[in-house]
């Protein structure tokens, strides 16, 4: 099972934008800061024939005690479009939204990685390497409440 993709989660199918009460978003980053890997959204690869939502629930269970993480009502659909000719994405991805009552209730689900909390307005710039079109507008619209509940296609 791939829980962390060292080259920007290009091979992960499910990403999680997890908000705390101050509207900060949890990003993962290697504890060894000099290794060149950037901060990223928590992400996981789907198992064969596993629905995206089930994969997201598996990631949530790995990151928080039962009941500590509540999924949001908006999910981003990220089409399978390669950002440049050198990189191919396997399939479309999903960006789930979630909420945690306190930052201390969430932990990274793998060793050698830590969580950092950034304001939602800064998160898209921190994870630009994920090539998620319109991520900044998605996060802003979600927090400010002008994106309707349901599925939103990014890009």
Short mmCIF file of N, CA, C and O in Angstrom, two decimals, residues 9 11-15 44-47 52 55 90-95:
data_model
loop_
_atom_site.label_atom_id
_atom_site.label_comp_id
_atom_site.label_asym_id
_atom_site.label_seq_id
_atom_site.Cartn_x
_atom_site.Cartn_y
_atom_site.Cartn_z
N UNK A 9 2.74 12.82 -5.07
CA UNK A 9 1.44 12.13 -5.05
C UNK A 9 0.82 11.98 -6.43
O UNK A 9 -0.39 11.82 -6.54
N UNK A 11 0.86 9.48 -8.19
CA UNK A 11 0.30 8.14 -8.33
C UNK A 11 -0.73 7.83 -7.25
O UNK A 11 -1.15 6.69 -7.11
N UNK A 12 -1.13 8.81 -6.46
CA UNK A 12 -2.16 8.60 -5.44
C UNK A 12 -3.51 9.03 -6.00
O UNK A 12 -3.60 10.01 -6.74
N UNK A 13 -4.53 8.28 -5.67
CA UNK A 13 -5.86 8.52 -6.23
C UNK A 13 -6.73 9.41 -5.36
O UNK A 13 -7.70 10.01 -5.84
N UNK A 14 -6.46 9.45 -4.06
CA UNK A 14 -7.31 10.17 -3.13
C UNK A 14 -6.45 11.11 -2.29
O UNK A 14 -5.44 10.70 -1.72
N UNK A 15 -6.87 12.36 -2.25
CA UNK A 15 -6.20 13.38 -1.45
C UNK A 15 -7.20 13.90 -0.43
O UNK A 15 -8.42 13.84 -0.65
N UNK A 44 -3.40 8.88 -0.61
CA UNK A 44 -3.33 7.43 -0.57
C UNK A 44 -3.74 6.87 -1.93
O UNK A 44 -4.46 7.52 -2.69
N UNK A 45 -3.26 5.69 -2.23
CA UNK A 45 -3.60 5.02 -3.48
C UNK A 45 -4.77 4.06 -3.23
O UNK A 45 -4.82 3.37 -2.22
N UNK A 46 -5.68 3.99 -4.18
CA UNK A 46 -6.80 3.04 -4.08
C UNK A 46 -6.32 1.63 -4.32
O UNK A 46 -5.41 1.39 -5.09
N UNK A 47 -6.98 0.70 -3.65
CA UNK A 47 -6.76 -0.70 -3.94
C UNK A 47 -7.58 -1.06 -5.18
O UNK A 47 -8.49 -0.33 -5.56
N UNK A 52 -13.46 5.39 -4.41
CA UNK A 52 -12.71 6.52 -3.88
C UNK A 52 -13.11 6.84 -2.44
O UNK A 52 -12.26 7.12 -1.60
N UNK A 55 -11.61 4.52 0.02
CA UNK A 55 -10.18 4.81 0.16
C UNK A 55 -9.99 6.01 1.08
O UNK A 55 -9.11 6.00 1.94
N UNK A 90 -2.32 8.06 -13.72
CA UNK A 90 -2.99 6.79 -13.96
C UNK A 90 -4.48 6.96 -14.19
O UNK A 90 -5.07 6.28 -14.99
N UNK A 91 -5.12 7.80 -13.40
CA UNK A 91 -6.57 7.93 -13.46
C UNK A 91 -6.95 9.24 -12.79
O UNK A 91 -6.11 9.90 -12.18
N UNK A 92 -8.22 9.59 -12.91
CA UNK A 92 -8.63 10.80 -12.22
C UNK A 92 -8.53 10.60 -10.71
O UNK A 92 -8.56 9.48 -10.23
N UNK A 93 -8.37 11.71 -10.02
CA UNK A 93 -8.22 11.68 -8.57
C UNK A 93 -9.42 12.37 -7.92
O UNK A 93 -10.19 13.04 -8.57
N UNK A 94 -9.54 12.16 -6.62
CA UNK A 94 -10.59 12.81 -5.83
C UNK A 94 -9.93 13.56 -4.67
O UNK A 94 -9.01 13.05 -4.03
N UNK A 95 -10.44 14.75 -4.40
CA UNK A 95 -10.01 15.55 -3.26
C UNK A 95 -11.18 15.64 -2.30
O UNK A 95 -12.20 16.28 -2.60
#
